[in-house]
Each structure stands twice: as C-alpha cells, then as structure tokens.
XYZ file of C-alpha atoms in Angstrom:
608
model
C -30.824 44.061 44.743
C -27.964 46.312 43.650
C -27.559 44.417 40.374
C -31.301 44.133 39.646
C -32.511 46.054 36.594
C -36.218 45.366 37.055
C -38.297 48.428 36.253
C -39.606 50.014 39.491
C -43.159 48.941 40.395
C -45.444 49.684 43.335
C -46.937 46.442 44.682
C -48.192 45.070 47.997
C -44.555 44.767 49.136
C -42.754 47.541 47.219
C -42.830 51.327 47.285
C -41.556 53.866 44.745
C -41.103 57.609 45.275
C -39.985 59.897 42.464
C -37.009 62.119 43.219
C -37.399 64.087 39.986
C -37.608 67.849 40.203
C -35.264 70.765 40.790
C -31.894 69.723 42.210
C -28.803 71.742 43.119
C -26.054 71.676 40.487
C -22.448 72.831 40.291
C -19.514 72.428 37.910
C -16.263 71.102 39.389
C -13.596 71.953 36.765
C -10.690 71.412 39.185
C -12.105 68.062 40.410
C -11.815 69.341 43.950
C -15.283 68.439 45.167
C -14.526 65.087 46.777
C -11.560 66.379 48.766
C -13.462 69.562 49.662
C -16.402 67.522 51.024
C -18.949 68.744 48.476
C -20.849 65.509 49.131
C -22.104 67.166 52.326
C -23.137 70.374 50.570
C -22.314 72.229 47.364
C -20.662 75.605 48.005
C -22.230 77.627 45.160
C -24.980 75.668 43.396
C -27.558 76.685 40.834
C -30.885 74.929 40.335
C -31.153 72.200 37.670
C -34.114 70.081 36.544
C -33.843 66.292 36.791
C -34.235 64.586 34.390
C -32.610 66.748 31.707
C -29.336 67.431 29.977
C -27.645 70.448 31.548
C -26.128 71.715 28.284
C -28.834 73.744 26.528
C -30.287 75.169 29.725
C -27.384 77.606 30.051
C -26.954 80.720 27.908
C -23.132 80.880 27.928
C -21.013 78.697 25.701
C -18.512 77.616 28.355
C -21.308 76.037 30.381
C -22.911 74.429 27.352
C -19.631 72.883 26.177
C -18.395 72.006 29.675
C -16.368 68.788 30.005
C -15.297 67.339 33.334
C -16.777 66.746 36.782
C -20.109 68.215 37.860
C -22.347 67.634 40.859
C -26.035 67.186 41.570
C -27.576 67.399 45.030
C -31.022 66.982 46.580
C -32.644 66.054 49.890
C -35.029 63.113 50.241
C -37.202 61.805 53.066
C -37.221 58.139 54.096
C -40.423 57.014 55.875
C -39.902 55.328 59.231
C -42.056 52.363 58.257
C -39.445 51.398 55.647
C -36.963 50.395 58.352
C -36.132 46.707 58.150
C -36.348 46.673 54.355
C -33.863 47.577 51.646
C -33.753 51.233 50.628
C -32.468 51.778 47.096
C -31.970 54.812 44.881
C -32.391 53.878 41.237
C -30.971 56.043 38.457
C -32.404 55.613 34.963
C -28.995 56.805 33.771
C -26.205 59.267 34.504
C -24.031 60.276 31.556
C -21.293 59.071 31.440
C -19.844 58.095 34.843
C -21.252 58.610 38.319
C -20.318 58.355 41.987
C -23.222 58.445 44.459
C -23.006 59.781 48.022
C -25.702 59.585 50.725
C -25.223 61.763 53.784
C -21.595 62.199 52.725
C -20.863 58.478 52.387
C -20.053 57.053 48.946
C -22.402 54.126 48.266
C -21.778 53.233 44.599
C -20.150 54.159 41.308
C -21.169 53.411 37.730
C -19.613 53.638 34.260
C -21.874 54.000 31.214
C -24.335 56.759 30.451
C -27.398 55.008 28.988
C -28.504 52.235 31.355
C -29.905 52.089 34.901
C -28.007 51.421 38.111
C -28.878 51.155 41.795
C -27.360 52.734 44.880
C -28.034 50.710 48.031
C -28.908 53.184 50.774
C -29.742 50.731 53.555
C -27.550 51.362 56.587
C -26.681 54.866 55.459
C -30.036 56.637 55.501
C -31.790 58.096 58.537
C -35.447 57.108 58.907
C -38.263 59.606 59.400
C -35.759 62.288 58.439
C -34.427 64.050 55.378
C -31.219 62.709 53.867
C -28.737 64.286 51.465
C -28.156 62.700 48.054
C -25.115 63.918 46.092
C -23.998 62.639 42.696
C -20.643 63.357 41.065
C -21.022 62.939 37.291
C -18.403 63.175 34.545
C -19.110 63.564 30.809
C -15.590 63.157 29.379
C -15.067 60.799 26.437
C -12.359 58.213 25.900
C -11.517 55.180 23.781
C -12.197 52.762 26.634
C -15.854 53.771 27.095
C -18.974 53.825 24.936
C -19.598 55.956 22.967
C -15.983 56.466 21.932
C -14.240 59.793 21.695
C -11.491 61.879 23.246
C -11.196 64.766 25.692
C -8.916 67.642 24.760
C -7.611 70.651 26.653
C -7.677 74.047 24.949
C -4.911 76.619 25.277
C -6.976 78.454 27.895
C -7.018 75.319 30.063
C -10.635 74.351 29.441
C -11.431 70.746 28.599
C -13.684 69.947 25.634
C -15.101 66.675 24.381
C -14.098 65.467 20.925
C -16.699 62.851 19.939
C -15.930 60.206 17.342
C -19.657 60.278 16.597
C -22.091 62.608 14.868
C -24.475 63.590 17.645
C -24.129 66.016 20.522
C -22.589 64.726 23.739
C -25.522 65.677 25.963
C -24.870 64.828 29.593
C -26.300 64.924 33.077
C -28.904 62.969 35.002
C -31.059 62.527 31.919
C -33.567 59.929 33.124
C -35.755 59.558 36.229
C -34.366 58.976 39.714
C -36.500 56.921 42.088
C -36.374 56.014 45.766
C -37.356 52.384 46.299
C -38.345 50.272 49.296
C -37.902 46.554 48.629
C -38.112 43.601 51.044
C -34.863 42.044 52.253
C -35.851 38.817 50.495
C -36.759 40.036 47.057
C -37.228 39.219 43.382
C -34.180 40.443 41.465
C -34.840 39.183 37.937
C -37.593 37.666 35.799
C -37.056 36.193 32.335
C -39.572 34.812 29.814
C -39.360 32.883 26.570
C -42.370 32.251 24.336
C -43.347 29.116 22.436
C -46.456 29.197 20.243
C -48.278 25.898 19.733
C -51.227 26.320 17.376
C -53.725 28.461 19.318
C -51.925 28.110 22.650
C -48.694 29.497 24.089
C -46.212 28.055 26.541
C -44.257 30.750 28.335
C -41.090 29.425 29.967
C -39.891 31.583 32.841
C -37.020 31.942 35.292
C -37.137 33.945 38.517
C -34.107 35.000 40.532
C -34.451 35.952 44.206
C -32.226 36.714 47.177
C -33.715 33.881 49.273
C -34.893 30.285 49.241
C -38.652 30.629 49.692
C -41.075 29.371 47.071
C -42.096 31.403 44.031
C -45.502 31.587 42.320
C -45.982 33.137 38.869
C -49.481 34.026 37.649
C -50.534 35.343 34.236
C -53.585 37.579 33.748
C -55.207 38.692 30.513
C -55.981 42.308 29.627
C -59.306 42.093 31.476
C -57.678 40.872 34.670
C -58.716 37.241 34.361
C -56.217 34.632 35.537
C -55.159 32.469 32.583
C -52.225 30.467 33.959
C -50.209 29.818 37.120
C -47.057 27.914 38.005
C -44.943 27.339 41.104
C -41.160 27.355 41.344
C -38.303 29.599 40.277
C -38.403 27.970 36.858
C -41.447 26.681 35.054
C -43.871 27.019 32.174
C -47.158 28.905 31.971
C -49.574 27.250 29.544
C -51.950 29.867 28.108
C -54.848 28.554 26.072
C -56.107 30.542 23.086
C -53.266 32.983 23.571
C -53.650 36.436 22.100
C -50.389 37.262 20.356
C -48.647 40.630 20.374
C -48.381 42.047 16.875
C -47.437 45.167 14.931
C -50.011 47.906 15.621
C -52.149 45.227 17.310
C -50.463 44.787 20.679
C -51.861 42.556 23.388
C -50.213 42.569 26.797
C -50.569 40.064 29.596
C -49.794 40.919 33.202
C -47.333 38.520 34.830
C -47.317 38.645 38.641
C -44.381 37.087 40.493
C -44.576 36.403 44.236
C -42.214 35.018 46.827
C -44.414 33.184 49.330
C -44.016 31.478 52.678
C -47.254 29.583 53.105
C -49.999 32.190 52.865
C -47.591 35.069 53.470
C -46.420 37.144 50.505
C -42.793 38.130 51.102
C -42.287 40.033 47.852
C -44.426 40.795 44.812
C -43.470 42.134 41.390
C -45.321 42.418 38.091
C -44.590 43.235 34.474
C -46.669 43.683 31.311
C -45.480 41.378 28.540
C -46.605 40.551 25.029
C -46.406 36.986 23.722
C -44.705 36.806 20.332
C -41.850 35.163 18.457
C -39.377 36.753 16.066
C -36.747 35.046 13.939
C -34.813 35.128 10.690
C -35.742 32.346 8.290
C -33.928 32.306 4.977
C -34.096 35.848 3.646
C -37.277 36.698 5.578
C -37.987 38.292 8.959
C -40.829 36.456 10.707
C -43.017 37.834 13.490
C -45.201 35.078 14.950
C -44.233 32.994 11.946
C -45.484 35.587 9.453
C -43.386 37.754 7.187
C -42.838 41.386 8.196
C -41.120 44.134 6.196
C -39.507 46.771 8.405
C -40.324 50.407 7.673
C -39.349 53.190 9.984
C -36.542 55.232 11.405
C -33.247 55.664 13.039
C -34.007 58.036 15.920
C -32.348 59.973 18.704
C -33.415 60.956 22.180
C -33.086 64.643 21.328
C -35.291 67.696 21.779
C -35.022 71.449 22.244
C -33.616 72.685 25.569
C -33.998 69.384 27.443
C -31.437 67.701 25.164
C -31.512 63.984 25.845
C -33.531 64.339 29.039
C -36.610 62.102 29.159
C -39.738 64.043 28.240
C -42.905 61.971 27.890
C -44.686 64.669 25.879
C -42.023 64.388 23.173
C -42.047 60.587 23.396
C -45.822 60.461 22.913
C -45.690 62.916 20.013
C -43.021 60.769 18.324
C -45.208 57.672 18.519
C -48.206 59.558 17.139
C -46.115 60.757 14.194
C -44.760 57.274 13.579
C -48.307 55.893 13.534
C -49.496 58.648 11.184
C -46.695 58.049 8.683
C -47.242 54.289 8.505
C -44.025 53.034 10.111
C -43.665 49.905 12.219
C -40.071 49.939 13.492
C -37.230 52.074 14.829
C -33.626 51.584 15.890
C -32.476 53.044 19.210
C -29.564 54.774 17.538
C -27.038 54.991 19.025
C -27.628 53.819 22.604
C -30.334 52.145 24.688
C -33.219 54.558 25.203
C -35.137 55.268 28.405
C -37.191 52.295 29.597
C -40.402 54.255 29.250
C -39.911 54.306 25.466
C -39.839 50.497 25.311
C -42.988 50.167 27.395
C -44.756 52.611 25.088
C -43.551 50.623 22.060
C -45.009 47.501 23.692
C -48.312 49.320 24.165
C -48.388 50.852 20.675
C -47.202 47.786 18.742
C -43.878 49.026 17.365
C -40.788 46.935 16.649
C -37.420 47.989 18.100
C -33.871 47.189 17.033
C -32.125 47.774 20.366
C -28.630 49.263 20.053
C -25.686 49.531 22.428
C -23.781 52.854 22.685
C -20.980 51.341 20.566
C -20.582 54.220 18.157
C -17.324 55.936 17.256
C -15.288 52.732 16.990
C -13.398 54.200 14.068
C -10.767 56.898 13.808
C -11.976 59.473 11.311
C -13.328 62.994 11.364
C -16.614 62.439 13.171
C -16.973 59.220 11.189
C -17.702 61.138 7.999
C -16.620 59.678 4.688
C -13.737 61.169 2.789
C -14.470 62.896 -0.495
C -14.852 59.605 -2.367
C -16.222 56.272 -1.318
C -13.709 53.889 0.201
C -10.969 56.481 0.734
C -11.543 57.082 4.431
C -8.580 57.097 6.791
C -7.055 53.640 7.107
C -7.205 52.530 10.734
C -6.858 49.385 12.776
C -9.074 50.512 15.643
C -9.250 47.098 17.276
C -5.454 46.644 17.503
C -4.968 49.341 20.137
C -3.535 48.689 23.585
C -6.809 49.941 25.030
C -8.961 47.460 23.044
C -9.168 44.809 25.825
C -10.460 47.434 28.263
C -12.997 48.660 25.705
C -14.153 45.106 25.009
C -14.723 44.393 28.677
C -16.793 47.561 29.032
C -18.674 46.727 25.827
C -19.562 43.299 27.238
C -20.840 44.851 30.478
C -23.028 47.311 28.588
C -24.358 44.555 26.327
C -25.135 42.386 29.346
C -27.051 45.155 31.117
C -28.957 46.147 27.973
C -30.138 42.597 27.355
C -30.897 42.092 31.045
C -33.011 45.254 31.096
C -34.833 44.840 27.761
C -35.118 41.065 27.269
C -38.839 40.766 28.128
C -40.102 43.531 25.834
C -42.228 42.206 22.984
C -41.207 45.271 20.983
C -37.501 44.363 21.041
C -36.876 42.077 18.055
C -33.100 42.348 17.564
C -29.855 43.504 19.143
C -27.660 45.982 17.271
C -24.255 45.527 18.840
C -22.252 48.272 17.089
C -22.872 51.230 14.783
C -20.479 52.011 11.914
C -17.343 50.402 13.356
C -14.141 49.886 11.405
C -14.388 46.429 9.807
C -11.908 46.431 6.915
C -9.091 44.830 8.898
C -9.047 41.246 10.148
C -8.201 42.403 13.685
C -11.854 43.468 14.068
C -13.214 39.943 13.596
C -12.411 38.427 17.033
C -13.815 41.538 18.755
C -17.090 41.095 16.878
C -17.276 37.343 17.375
C -16.775 37.755 21.109
C -19.722 40.133 21.428
C -22.077 38.327 19.059
C -21.492 35.014 20.841
C -22.025 36.727 24.200
C -25.347 38.225 23.073
C -26.563 34.803 21.973
C -25.529 33.376 25.344
C -27.302 36.124 27.297
C -30.618 36.186 25.433
C -32.893 33.218 26.142
C -35.122 34.288 23.232
C -32.130 34.147 20.857
C -33.123 37.304 19.020
C -31.214 38.012 15.805
C -28.028 40.049 16.137
C -26.764 42.719 13.775
C -24.567 45.797 13.482
C -24.797 48.865 11.254
C -22.205 48.598 8.453
C -20.468 51.868 7.559
C -20.341 52.915 3.909
C -16.656 52.221 3.321
C -17.169 48.619 4.449
C -18.004 46.967 1.135
C -18.684 43.388 0.019
C -15.027 42.852 -0.892
C -13.547 44.724 2.114
C -15.779 44.096 5.187
C -14.372 41.321 7.414
C -17.268 41.109 9.875
C -20.641 41.149 8.102
C -20.927 37.359 8.384
C -21.459 37.533 12.172
C -24.854 39.215 11.663
C -28.095 37.257 11.489
C -29.323 40.004 9.182
C -27.050 42.639 7.666
C -27.772 46.308 8.355
C -26.361 48.813 5.874
C -25.883 52.552 6.398
C -25.640 54.016 2.885
C -25.563 57.584 1.537
C -25.239 57.289 -2.237
C -26.500 60.628 -3.538
C -25.522 62.559 -0.423
C -21.982 62.021 0.878
C -21.159 60.220 -2.360
C -22.089 61.560 -5.822
C -24.687 64.043 -4.674
C -26.638 66.650 -6.578
C -26.332 66.463 -10.363
C -24.354 63.211 -10.007
C -27.286 61.314 -8.478
C -27.692 59.109 -11.566
C -24.104 57.921 -11.101
C -24.894 57.418 -7.421
C -27.739 55.063 -8.303
C -25.490 53.084 -10.638
C -22.753 52.807 -7.976
C -25.349 51.792 -5.401
C -26.642 48.993 -7.626
C -23.106 47.792 -8.270
C -22.537 47.455 -4.526
C -25.845 45.642 -4.048
C -24.931 43.217 -6.821
C -21.687 42.604 -4.938
C -23.618 41.699 -1.789
C -26.006 39.519 -3.796
C -23.074 37.401 -4.936
C -21.899 36.557 -1.408
C -24.840 36.930 0.991
C -26.251 33.388 0.695
C -29.847 33.593 2.007
C -29.149 36.230 4.643
C -31.597 39.187 4.600
C -30.425 42.811 4.491
C -32.066 45.951 5.811
C -31.090 49.602 5.530
C -30.576 51.199 8.934
C -29.521 54.583 7.548
C -30.048 56.515 4.329
C -30.874 60.192 4.107
C -30.099 63.692 2.915
C -29.725 66.871 4.968
C -32.674 69.143 4.250
C -33.705 72.567 5.499
C -37.422 72.661 6.176
C -37.561 76.195 4.761
C -35.655 75.465 1.545
C -37.436 74.961 -1.800
C -35.725 75.051 -5.179
C -36.797 74.159 -8.714
C -34.853 72.526 -10.198
C -33.690 70.882 -7.001
C -30.372 71.453 -5.262
C -28.881 69.633 -2.307
C -30.401 70.764 1.018
C -33.758 71.553 -0.637
C -36.886 69.562 0.154
C -37.217 68.730 -3.530
C -33.796 67.111 -3.545
C -34.605 65.087 -0.420
C -37.629 63.614 -2.210
C -35.578 62.843 -5.340
C -32.891 61.234 -3.211
C -35.475 59.075 -1.435
C -37.067 58.021 -4.720
C -33.684 56.864 -5.996
C -32.953 54.857 -2.861
C -36.374 53.233 -2.849
C -35.965 52.193 -6.483
C -32.828 50.358 -5.450
C -34.448 48.772 -2.385
C -37.428 47.597 -4.423
C -35.119 45.893 -6.932
C -33.836 43.307 -4.438
C -36.262 40.918 -2.726
C -33.722 40.178 0.001
C -33.847 43.800 1.187
C -36.301 43.362 4.047
C -36.464 46.771 5.645
C -35.877 50.501 5.328
C -35.134 52.664 8.352
C -34.469 56.189 7.118
C -32.006 58.527 8.815
C -33.424 60.325 10.691
C -36.819 60.596 12.310
C -36.219 64.226 13.293
C -33.457 66.811 13.019
C -31.063 66.540 15.965
C -28.193 68.387 17.596
C -24.565 67.665 16.750
C -21.166 69.107 17.572
C -20.391 72.304 15.678
C -18.730 71.953 12.310
C -18.723 73.093 8.697
C -20.831 70.073 7.651
C -23.610 70.836 10.128
C -25.891 73.890 10.205
C -26.837 73.826 13.888
C -27.222 70.065 13.853
C -28.022 67.194 11.534
C -30.911 68.132 9.231
C -31.690 64.716 7.759
C -34.930 64.553 9.723
C -38.178 63.633 8.034
C -39.607 65.855 10.754
C -38.074 69.032 12.139
C -36.594 69.027 15.618
C -39.910 70.562 16.735
C -41.711 67.459 15.354
C -43.350 69.118 12.353
C -43.359 67.412 8.934
C -41.076 68.253 6.047
C -42.306 67.434 2.547
C -40.577 64.056 2.827
C -42.975 63.037 5.615
C -45.875 63.040 3.146
C -43.619 61.261 0.654
C -43.044 58.437 3.152
C -46.667 58.299 4.238
C -47.750 57.727 0.643
C -45.130 54.997 0.170
C -45.600 53.150 3.444
C -49.401 53.304 3.357
C -49.274 51.727 -0.114
C -46.953 48.828 0.759
C -48.742 45.586 1.670
C -48.206 44.290 5.185
C -46.198 41.364 3.814
C -44.294 43.387 1.209
C -41.674 41.145 -0.440
C -43.203 38.137 1.273
C -44.048 34.861 -0.426
C -45.226 35.362 -3.960
C-alpha cells in the first residue's frame, strides 16, 4: 500500500478522512528539531493552513524567503473500528523533501515536491484516540533534485534558494492530506489501455493487489448501467457502442475493481475513465483517429496569497476561462499538478501535456537568454559528477508521474524536460534513457516530448530527435529583437523554421511557449514593449509564422496568467506574460485569442 498512488476513494471497504485545516507550523533554521524531539510537540508554533504555500502568508521578508527545515504538526483521531486494517496518511505533495512522524516515531521520508506519497501508520497509531502527526519539510534546492537550483548562505548566515528556473520556489504542504483506512488485502494499482474497433471498444486492464484472491472488474456507463465485466487480474472489457471521450465532449465510464472471495468483497476501488486513443501519425496529432490542432496555454499552479496551494475555486475559474477563450489544451508547466486538476480536465474535456519538474537543467541566469540569440553561457550540464544522482531521481519522478496519471483521458503526452541544455552531445544519453523509460512505463505509449529552449537550434540541438513531436519555446520579438526590431524578429523566426523544415522529416512541431510581458494597466499608441498593444502585435507576428507551416500542429501561449517569480531586474513583481492577470481577469490579448481560436476550424491544418 505504501507505494500505491491510487487516488483516495470511499467505497464499501475503504474510508477517507480529510486532515486539511489549520496546522501548527514552525521554522527550524538550525535543523535542531529532530534532536530536540519536536516530533512530539513544537516548542513555539504558529498556525498555518494546509494545503497552502507558507511563503506569502507572512508579512516579513525573512519568513517569505525562508530556506531550510520547517515543521508542520496536527492531531488526528483514528476510529476504533479501523483496527485490523491498514491505516495510511496520504500526502498530495510536500515541497521538496519530507520526513513524517506519528506519535514521535518516524514512519517515512520522501524526496520530490510535486507528487503524492503514503505514510503507513499501522502499528504506530492508537485507536479510538487522538494521535500526533508531525512533518519535517525542507525547501532547499540542489542540482540532484527536480527542479534544479542551488542554496546559498548570505553574509548574515541566512540561507536563500537560488532557482535555475523562472518561477517562485513556493513550498510547504501544498496539496491535501488524507487519512485512509484500507483492507490488509488491497488493490494497489489499476491500469487501462483502450482499443477502438468500429463502434465498440476493448479496454485491456491490469490490476495489482497485495494478495492472491480473485479480482472482478466491472464497467458502468454514465447512467449507472453495467456495460461490461471481466474476471482476473488481467483481462479485457468489451464495451459495445462505446461512447468516446473527446475534446469539450467528455464521456466518462465508471470502472469498479473488487477483490472477492466467493461472495465476500475483500476490497473495492473505483475510478472514472474516458475511452480514447491519442497518437502521432506523420505530421498530425490524432485523437480517436481524427486530427486535432492544439490551442491553449502553458500554466502554473499560482495564485495570490495561497501560492501553489491547491484551491478549487481558482482551478474552476481557470477552466471556465479556458472554455470561454476557445482553448483545448494546456501543459502542466513545470511540474505535475494536483490530481484534482486532471480529474477536472477529464470532466471538462481538456487535453493535457503532463510535465515532470525537470526545469533548470541548464546553468544560466535563471535560464534567460543572453542579449543575442545563441550566445547564452556555454555549459555541459549533463557531464557533472552529480548527473547520475540527478538521473536516478528524474527516473523516479517520471515513474511516479506516469503511475499516477496514466489512466486520465485528458493526458495525451509526457513532457520529460523543460528548456534543458541540449547543445552538447553529453546530453543525448541522458535524454535517451528517460524517453525509453517513459515508453516502457506507459502501456498506452503516449507520445513523448520536451520543451526546446531558444538557443537550441536546428543545427545545434543534439536531442530533438528523441521527441515524438517537437515542442519549441520561442521568444522572437521579446527576448530577441523586440520592440521596433519586430520585423527582423519575424524574419529570423522564419529562418529558424525553414531550418527545422529541412531536417524534421514528417515529425510534427508545436509551440509550448511564446509570449511577451505585458502590464494590464499599460496602453501606448504607437505601441511599446510591456503595453497591451505590443502584446497583440507580438502575437499577430507569431501566429503569422505558425500559420505558414502546416507541420506546426499546436500553439500553447506563455502564460495563462501572470505568476510570481524570484525578484530581479527583469521581473516587475513576477512574470507578466499572462493572457489573464494573476487575479484571473482578461488583458486585451484574451479577446485577441478568443477571436482567433473561435475562428479556427476544429481540424485546422488537417487533411485538405
């Protein structure tokens, strides 16, 4: 059960209690808490909401920028009737490392800030009593973890994080925490793969359990009618006249998995799953065998005050805005999002490019370009002594992301890295290792990609060939030849695209980032950079380029909404490339995109 990443469900055999709410919280700058027995009680805590990032809740800068150890603590009650079963505490995430203590006893540790993990509490908890849960979290960055960065010590002795990435290093217990009761013999994993045969569908499945009893899998339609059933830990569910999951027309079946011993149900689990296929064929992206052109966003889990803490009001608002503007896709830049986002995408009919936290795999100033294209700092990031350790961690994160998200109809592709260094041949084996591993892990064999940084060009990038479709992050007209030079930017952009055209074969390309920082209050005629008028002109130029190449099969603008970054002279209180403000209100560009995307046919750039 400890390794299971199944989303928590209440069934006839399972119970789930939310532990979200106000917890105790305390910084531990001297890392003295373990030796001082803080696991049995924090000496001077303040209250802290869970889930949330701790950073923006405070009003002093030292607390907001804190780097190091910090503790959370709460009490939880375990019902007596749970005795004899497994008791598990499931964390949606803890950023970036965590050690979990129950009643003073350490029960688990975890590395990685954006995926779930379980703490087995059986044998440690007291039944029909309150128990103490303490979590030691650390938010420091290094080159052996994802995302990559460094931790520095100032002259006053305080540690600060130095990200190699351009978003704020929000930290804490940022996703829900749940107390679970699960039978000793339990379902630990469930995997599906879809095959469409004319009007019918055959859904191959695999179930993993902790025991040897028989398994029964039953599929129900949206009205609750049984449509298929199969016995065994592996099998196929034949669904006649299957209703396929589609963009903005989602249909979800309920799959119920049971471990049975005769008439007795030992464990029961269910999930809601859409039946669909997705693949790359030639230069086209095919959903259920039909061409689809991607239009949408790079996003962030980012909002005022709560930081990266899960907030379903913000999540729902984001989906409503994405529907209004006419988009169909987003990338989980630059980390796996909370599971609740994927389930909402399933329900709303949105496509997701699911990304690992592999950002910052390049040594440069916050990954920004130098003054001119192609003149960034020359590095061989993947030659370092620490690279083998990073690769092993990267593989673990990739494995858990695919294990968690593999059944979501919304997830159509894996993005394995964002803007890594690729201009040296030492990067190639690192990439090949991960891309092969993703193909091995995913039974649906979704396409794999990575976001190519701007200084990785057709004649310099050593790794683009590993992608099933190539994802470009490009900023011609912003970081390169901006303002009055935008006509030269368009010419340089087209020259690069012609370079890709000469070598790409039939492989499709999409744009996973393009954008211009824009202040929602700034208007200027004639336009200047940072004005809303310039953002529209910049977008027009980029779209002219996209529309000129049939093998460009998607446009995901950067970014959905303004978001927080580390302080710096290039950022005015965060990245302002949002099409919406951080408060989720439209800039002029939102209406610009709505007009464009509403006018594009569903099969834009499909078969003539």
